[in-house]
GROMACS .gro file of N, CA, C and O in nm:
model
  336
    1MET      N    1   0.338  -1.100  -0.258
    1MET     CA    2   0.285  -1.097  -0.388
    1MET      C    3   0.387  -1.056  -0.497
    1MET      O    4   0.464  -0.990  -0.468
    2ALA      N    5   0.398  -1.152  -0.599
    2ALA     CA    6   0.489  -1.118  -0.698
    2ALA      C    7   0.473  -0.979  -0.771
    2ALA      O    8   0.341  -0.921  -0.757
    3ALA      N    9   0.568  -0.936  -0.837
    3ALA     CA   10   0.539  -0.825  -0.908
    3ALA      C   11   0.429  -0.806  -1.011
    3ALA      O   12   0.413  -0.912  -1.079
    4ALA      N   13   0.357  -0.690  -1.013
    4ALA     CA   14   0.224  -0.690  -1.113
    4ALA      C   15   0.098  -0.803  -1.087
    4ALA      O   16   0.042  -0.794  -1.182
    5GLU      N   17   0.104  -0.876  -0.944
    5GLU     CA   18  -0.014  -0.941  -0.951
    5GLU      C   19  -0.141  -0.867  -0.923
    5GLU      O   20  -0.229  -0.941  -0.940
    6LEU      N   21  -0.127  -0.738  -0.893
    6LEU     CA   22  -0.262  -0.668  -0.888
    6LEU      C   23  -0.261  -0.558  -1.019
    6LEU      O   24  -0.326  -0.470  -0.986
    7ALA      N   25  -0.205  -0.618  -1.118
    7ALA     CA   26  -0.202  -0.521  -1.241
    7ALA      C   27  -0.333  -0.494  -1.269
    7ALA      O   28  -0.362  -0.372  -1.332
    8HIS      N   29  -0.445  -0.567  -1.248
    8HIS     CA   30  -0.590  -0.528  -1.293
    8HIS      C   31  -0.651  -0.422  -1.209
    8HIS      O   32  -0.739  -0.360  -1.258
    9LEU      N   33  -0.573  -0.375  -1.098
    9LEU     CA   34  -0.611  -0.249  -1.016
    9LEU      C   35  -0.561  -0.130  -1.074
    9LEU      O   36  -0.595  -0.041  -1.045
   10ALA      N   37  -0.446  -0.144  -1.154
   10ALA     CA   38  -0.380  -0.044  -1.196
   10ALA      C   39  -0.446   0.044  -1.313
   10ALA      O   40  -0.408   0.037  -1.446
   11VAL      N   41  -0.560   0.109  -1.284
   11VAL     CA   42  -0.632   0.196  -1.367
   11VAL      C   43  -0.606   0.337  -1.326
   11VAL      O   44  -0.621   0.380  -1.199
   12SER      N   45  -0.563   0.421  -1.431
   12SER     CA   46  -0.524   0.564  -1.396
   12SER      C   47  -0.662   0.644  -1.330
   12SER      O   48  -0.767   0.619  -1.371
   13GLY      N   49  -0.634   0.709  -1.230
   13GLY     CA   50  -0.747   0.775  -1.158
   13GLY      C   51  -0.816   0.696  -1.053
   13GLY      O   52  -0.900   0.731  -0.970
   14ALA      N   53  -0.785   0.548  -1.030
   14ALA     CA   54  -0.831   0.458  -0.936
   14ALA      C   55  -0.793   0.492  -0.786
   14ALA      O   56  -0.680   0.550  -0.782
   15GLU      N   57  -0.877   0.480  -0.703
   15GLU     CA   58  -0.850   0.500  -0.556
   15GLU      C   59  -0.835   0.368  -0.510
   15GLU      O   60  -0.940   0.287  -0.501
   16ILE      N   61  -0.731   0.348  -0.474
   16ILE     CA   62  -0.708   0.208  -0.380
   16ILE      C   63  -0.709   0.211  -0.228
   16ILE      O   64  -0.601   0.289  -0.165
   17ALA      N   65  -0.776   0.150  -0.159
   17ALA     CA   66  -0.777   0.154  -0.015
   17ALA      C   67  -0.697   0.028   0.036
   17ALA      O   68  -0.716  -0.075  -0.006
   18VAL      N   69  -0.606   0.070   0.134
   18VAL     CA   70  -0.526  -0.036   0.197
   18VAL      C   71  -0.527  -0.029   0.343
   18VAL      O   72  -0.566   0.073   0.406
   19ARG      N   73  -0.512  -0.138   0.425
   19ARG     CA   74  -0.509  -0.144   0.553
   19ARG      C   75  -0.358  -0.187   0.589
   19ARG      O   76  -0.307  -0.273   0.529
   20VAL      N   77  -0.280  -0.095   0.652
   20VAL     CA   78  -0.146  -0.126   0.672
   20VAL      C   79  -0.103  -0.163   0.829
   20VAL      O   80  -0.163  -0.130   0.913
   21THR      N   81  -0.016  -0.262   0.810
   21THR     CA   82   0.037  -0.316   0.952
   21THR      C   83   0.195  -0.284   0.939
   21THR      O   84   0.277  -0.349   0.853
   22PRO      N   85   0.238  -0.169   1.030
   22PRO     CA   86   0.379  -0.140   1.051
   22PRO      C   87   0.448  -0.235   1.139
   22PRO      O   88   0.379  -0.312   1.229
   23LYS      N   89   0.577  -0.249   1.154
   23LYS     CA   90   0.682  -0.334   1.210
   23LYS      C   91   0.622  -0.490   1.199
   23LYS      O   92   0.638  -0.538   1.311
   24ALA      N   93   0.590  -0.522   1.093
   24ALA     CA   94   0.549  -0.655   1.048
   24ALA      C   95   0.681  -0.736   1.058
   24ALA      O   96   0.793  -0.679   1.035
   25SER      N   97   0.691  -0.875   1.027
   25SER     CA   98   0.795  -0.961   1.018
   25SER      C   99   0.871  -0.963   0.882
   25SER      O  100   0.968  -0.985   0.874
   26ARG      N  101   0.769  -0.925   0.787
   26ARG     CA  102   0.817  -0.922   0.643
   26ARG      C  103   0.729  -0.828   0.551
   26ARG      O  104   0.620  -0.786   0.601
   27ASN      N  105   0.772  -0.777   0.460
   27ASN     CA  106   0.717  -0.681   0.344
   27ASN      C  107   0.617  -0.766   0.266
   27ASN      O  108   0.680  -0.865   0.206
   28LEU      N  109   0.481  -0.739   0.264
   28LEU     CA  110   0.392  -0.825   0.197
   28LEU      C  111   0.264  -0.739   0.175
   28LEU      O  112   0.220  -0.661   0.241
   29VAL      N  113   0.214  -0.767   0.052
   29VAL     CA  114   0.086  -0.735   0.003
   29VAL      C  115  -0.005  -0.840  -0.023
   29VAL      O  116   0.023  -0.940  -0.084
   30VAL      N  117  -0.117  -0.830   0.061
   30VAL     CA  118  -0.221  -0.933   0.039
   30VAL      C  119  -0.354  -0.905   0.018
   30VAL      O  120  -0.394  -0.789   0.051
   31GLN      N  121  -0.420  -0.960  -0.087
   31GLN     CA  122  -0.565  -0.932  -0.121
   31GLN      C  123  -0.661  -1.013  -0.029
   31GLN      O  124  -0.643  -1.126  -0.059
   32ALA      N  125  -0.714  -0.956   0.053
   32ALA     CA  126  -0.815  -1.003   0.158
   32ALA      C  127  -0.941  -0.993   0.121
   32ALA      O  128  -0.980  -0.918   0.019
   33GLU      N  129  -1.053  -1.059   0.193
   33GLU     CA  130  -1.171  -1.024   0.147
   33GLU      C  131  -1.229  -0.884   0.144
   33GLU      O  132  -1.305  -0.839   0.089
   34ASP      N  133  -1.172  -0.847   0.277
   34ASP     CA  134  -1.209  -0.687   0.290
   34ASP      C  135  -1.134  -0.596   0.217
   34ASP      O  136  -1.154  -0.458   0.263
   35GLY      N  137  -1.046  -0.619   0.135
   35GLY     CA  138  -0.951  -0.526   0.073
   35GLY      C  139  -0.832  -0.545   0.066
   35GLY      O  140  -0.788  -0.685   0.125
   36LEU      N  141  -0.733  -0.458   0.043
   36LEU     CA  142  -0.591  -0.497   0.036
   36LEU      C  143  -0.529  -0.464   0.173
   36LEU      O  144  -0.564  -0.368   0.229
   37ARG      N  145  -0.440  -0.554   0.195
   37ARG     CA  146  -0.352  -0.543   0.337
   37ARG      C  147  -0.211  -0.544   0.310
   37ARG      O  148  -0.160  -0.618   0.229
   38VAL      N  149  -0.139  -0.434   0.369
   38VAL     CA  150  -0.011  -0.412   0.330
   38VAL      C  151   0.086  -0.422   0.465
   38VAL      O  152   0.062  -0.345   0.586
   39TYR      N  153   0.167  -0.511   0.450
   39TYR     CA  154   0.249  -0.532   0.590
   39TYR      C  155   0.407  -0.498   0.549
   39TYR      O  156   0.459  -0.542   0.439
   40VAL      N  157   0.455  -0.406   0.628
   40VAL     CA  158   0.577  -0.362   0.626
   40VAL      C  159   0.660  -0.365   0.739
   40VAL      O  160   0.611  -0.352   0.858
   41THR      N  161   0.805  -0.386   0.727
   41THR     CA  162   0.895  -0.394   0.838
   41THR      C  163   0.925  -0.301   0.904
   41THR      O  164   0.984  -0.286   1.022
   42VAL      N  165   0.921  -0.151   0.868
   42VAL     CA  166   0.952  -0.050   0.911
   42VAL      C  167   0.878   0.023   1.005
   42VAL      O  168   0.764  -0.003   1.024
   43VAL      N  169   0.928   0.082   1.090
   43VAL     CA  170   0.833   0.178   1.201
   43VAL      C  171   0.775   0.293   1.149
   43VAL      O  172   0.813   0.346   1.064
   44PRO      N  173   0.647   0.328   1.201
   44PRO     CA  174   0.578   0.425   1.142
   44PRO      C  175   0.596   0.569   1.216
   44PRO      O  176   0.551   0.628   1.291
   45GLU      N  177   0.733   0.634   1.153
   45GLU     CA  178   0.786   0.729   1.211
   45GLU      C  179   0.840   0.815   1.092
   45GLU      O  180   0.911   0.768   1.014
   46ASP      N  181   0.817   0.959   1.096
   46ASP     CA  182   0.864   1.029   0.984
   46ASP      C  183   0.836   1.010   0.865
   46ASP      O  184   0.915   1.043   0.762
   47GLY      N  185   0.721   0.936   0.846
   47GLY     CA  186   0.677   0.882   0.689
   47GLY      C  187   0.736   0.776   0.634
   47GLY      O  188   0.710   0.737   0.516
   48LYS      N  189   0.837   0.725   0.707
   48LYS     CA  190   0.893   0.592   0.662
   48LYS      C  191   0.802   0.495   0.630
   48LYS      O  192   0.828   0.419   0.514
   49ALA      N  193   0.701   0.451   0.721
   49ALA     CA  194   0.605   0.335   0.681
   49ALA      C  195   0.527   0.394   0.537
   49ALA      O  196   0.504   0.289   0.461
   50ASN      N  197   0.495   0.508   0.549
   50ASN     CA  198   0.409   0.543   0.425
   50ASN      C  199   0.508   0.530   0.298
   50ASN      O  200   0.422   0.489   0.176
   51ALA      N  201   0.629   0.556   0.312
   51ALA     CA  202   0.709   0.558   0.180
   51ALA      C  203   0.723   0.411   0.147
   51ALA      O  204   0.717   0.373   0.043
   52ALA      N  205   0.731   0.310   0.249
   52ALA     CA  206   0.771   0.184   0.234
   52ALA      C  207   0.634   0.116   0.175
   52ALA      O  208   0.637   0.018   0.092
   53VAL      N  209   0.519   0.165   0.209
   53VAL     CA  210   0.391   0.110   0.172
   53VAL      C  211   0.362   0.144   0.019
   53VAL      O  212   0.329   0.068  -0.063
   54ALA      N  213   0.391   0.265   0.003
   54ALA     CA  214   0.397   0.319  -0.152
   54ALA      C  215   0.495   0.259  -0.254
   54ALA      O  216   0.434   0.196  -0.352
   55LYS      N  217   0.603   0.227  -0.208
   55LYS     CA  218   0.691   0.134  -0.283
   55LYS      C  219   0.666   0.014  -0.303
   55LYS      O  220   0.650  -0.054  -0.412
   56LEU      N  221   0.609  -0.059  -0.191
   56LEU     CA  222   0.563  -0.208  -0.212
   56LEU      C  223   0.412  -0.220  -0.302
   56LEU      O  224   0.402  -0.300  -0.380
   57LEU      N  225   0.326  -0.135  -0.277
   57LEU     CA  226   0.195  -0.117  -0.343
   57LEU      C  227   0.228  -0.097  -0.495
   57LEU      O  228   0.170  -0.171  -0.585
   58ALA      N  229   0.335  -0.012  -0.528
   58ALA     CA  230   0.356   0.034  -0.664
   58ALA      C  231   0.436  -0.092  -0.732
   58ALA      O  232   0.388  -0.125  -0.844
   59LYS      N  233   0.509  -0.173  -0.655
   59LYS     CA  234   0.563  -0.292  -0.728
   59LYS      C  235   0.450  -0.411  -0.744
   59LYS      O  236   0.456  -0.469  -0.846
   60ALA      N  237   0.360  -0.422  -0.653
   60ALA     CA  238   0.266  -0.509  -0.674
   60ALA      C  239   0.150  -0.489  -0.773
   60ALA      O  240   0.107  -0.580  -0.846
   61LEU      N  241   0.149  -0.347  -0.801
   61LEU     CA  242   0.069  -0.301  -0.914
   61LEU      C  243   0.135  -0.303  -1.052
   61LEU      O  244   0.069  -0.297  -1.149
   62GLY      N  245   0.266  -0.291  -1.037
   62GLY     CA  246   0.345  -0.287  -1.159
   62GLY      C  247   0.349  -0.152  -1.242
   62GLY      O  248   0.351  -0.125  -1.344
   63VAL      N  249   0.348  -0.065  -1.141
   63VAL     CA  250   0.345   0.080  -1.183
   63VAL      C  251   0.477   0.138  -1.101
   63VAL      O  252   0.526   0.101  -1.005
   64ALA      N  253   0.530   0.278  -1.155
   64ALA     CA  254   0.611   0.353  -1.105
   64ALA      C  255   0.553   0.396  -0.954
   64ALA      O  256   0.450   0.445  -0.960
   65LYS      N  257   0.660   0.400  -0.873
   65LYS     CA  258   0.600   0.448  -0.720
   65LYS      C  259   0.560   0.605  -0.749
   65LYS      O  260   0.494   0.655  -0.638
   66GLY      N  261   0.613   0.678  -0.813
   66GLY     CA  262   0.585   0.807  -0.835
   66GLY      C  263   0.451   0.845  -0.896
   66GLY      O  264   0.386   0.931  -0.857
   67ARG      N  265   0.365   0.720  -0.941
   67ARG     CA  266   0.222   0.757  -0.986
   67ARG      C  267   0.130   0.729  -0.888
   67ARG      O  268   0.019   0.758  -0.877
   68LEU      N  269   0.183   0.667  -0.760
   68LEU     CA  270   0.086   0.653  -0.641
   68LEU      C  271   0.093   0.792  -0.540
   68LEU      O  272   0.198   0.828  -0.500
   69VAL      N  273  -0.015   0.837  -0.532
   69VAL     CA  274  -0.035   0.950  -0.422
   69VAL      C  275  -0.119   0.922  -0.315
   69VAL      O  276  -0.237   0.872  -0.312
   70LEU      N  277  -0.071   0.935  -0.211
   70LEU     CA  278  -0.150   0.913  -0.080
   70LEU      C  279  -0.235   1.062  -0.057
   70LEU      O  280  -0.189   1.145  -0.032
   71ILE      N  281  -0.372   0.995  -0.072
   71ILE     CA  282  -0.471   1.122  -0.063
   71ILE      C  283  -0.545   1.102   0.076
   71ILE      O  284  -0.593   1.219   0.108
   72ARG      N  285  -0.546   1.007   0.167
   72ARG     CA  286  -0.600   0.999   0.292
   72ARG      C  287  -0.540   0.903   0.381
   72ARG      O  288  -0.486   0.801   0.327
   73GLY      N  289  -0.513   0.933   0.513
   73GLY     CA  290  -0.471   0.834   0.607
   73GLY      C  291  -0.304   0.851   0.624
   73GLY      O  292  -0.273   0.753   0.644
   74ALA      N  293  -0.256   0.971   0.633
   74ALA     CA  294  -0.102   0.979   0.627
   74ALA      C  295  -0.074   0.945   0.775
   74ALA      O  296   0.030   0.895   0.802
   75THR      N  297  -0.152   0.940   0.878
   75THR     CA  298  -0.136   0.905   1.012
   75THR      C  299  -0.201   0.801   1.060
   75THR      O  300  -0.214   0.751   1.192
   76SER      N  301  -0.285   0.713   0.973
   76SER     CA  302  -0.369   0.628   0.999
   76SER      C  303  -0.333   0.489   0.939
   76SER      O  304  -0.253   0.492   0.852
   77ARG      N  305  -0.397   0.379   1.011
   77ARG     CA  306  -0.362   0.246   0.944
   77ARG      C  307  -0.445   0.244   0.803
   77ARG      O  308  -0.400   0.157   0.733
   78ASP      N  309  -0.550   0.295   0.812
   78ASP     CA  310  -0.635   0.280   0.670
   78ASP      C  311  -0.595   0.402   0.590
   78ASP      O  312  -0.602   0.530   0.625
   79LYS      N  313  -0.540   0.382   0.483
   79LYS     CA  314  -0.495   0.468   0.367
   79LYS      C  315  -0.557   0.467   0.245
   79LYS      O  316  -0.601   0.344   0.204
   80VAL      N  317  -0.576   0.568   0.175
   80VAL     CA  318  -0.621   0.565   0.032
   80VAL      C  319  -0.520   0.621  -0.052
   80VAL      O  320  -0.455   0.758  -0.038
   81PHE      N  321  -0.490   0.560  -0.164
   81PHE     CA  322  -0.386   0.599  -0.267
   81PHE      C  323  -0.472   0.614  -0.384
   81PHE      O  324  -0.554   0.540  -0.433
   82ARG      N  325  -0.411   0.734  -0.467
   82ARG     CA  326  -0.479   0.735  -0.592
   82ARG      C  327  -0.363   0.718  -0.698
   82ARG      O  328  -0.260   0.770  -0.677
   83LEU      N  329  -0.396   0.663  -0.798
   83LEU     CA  330  -0.298   0.623  -0.905
   83LEU      C  331  -0.317   0.730  -1.027
   83LEU      O  332  -0.422   0.730  -1.093
   84ASP      N  333  -0.204   0.829  -1.046
   84ASP     CA  334  -0.213   0.920  -1.133
   84ASP      C  335  -0.136   0.856  -1.276
   84ASP      O  336  -0.079   0.788  -1.271
   0.00000   0.00000   0.00000
């Protein structure tokens, strides 16, 4: 997705649920019928995948990555971010 394609979701205080696929062939954010799916190329170790997801999601939302806070799912594929 191009930058800010999900700008309509960028509401302060909103909780954004995503399904993450690490070790994908490319970095991508897809809005599917069942929610947002984020594909990242990095491996899920030492928080690298979480950082990549936050960066990619922030770009898609058109906000600074510092505004996204991971509130659930640090070690799970299903994650919830809050936009502060």
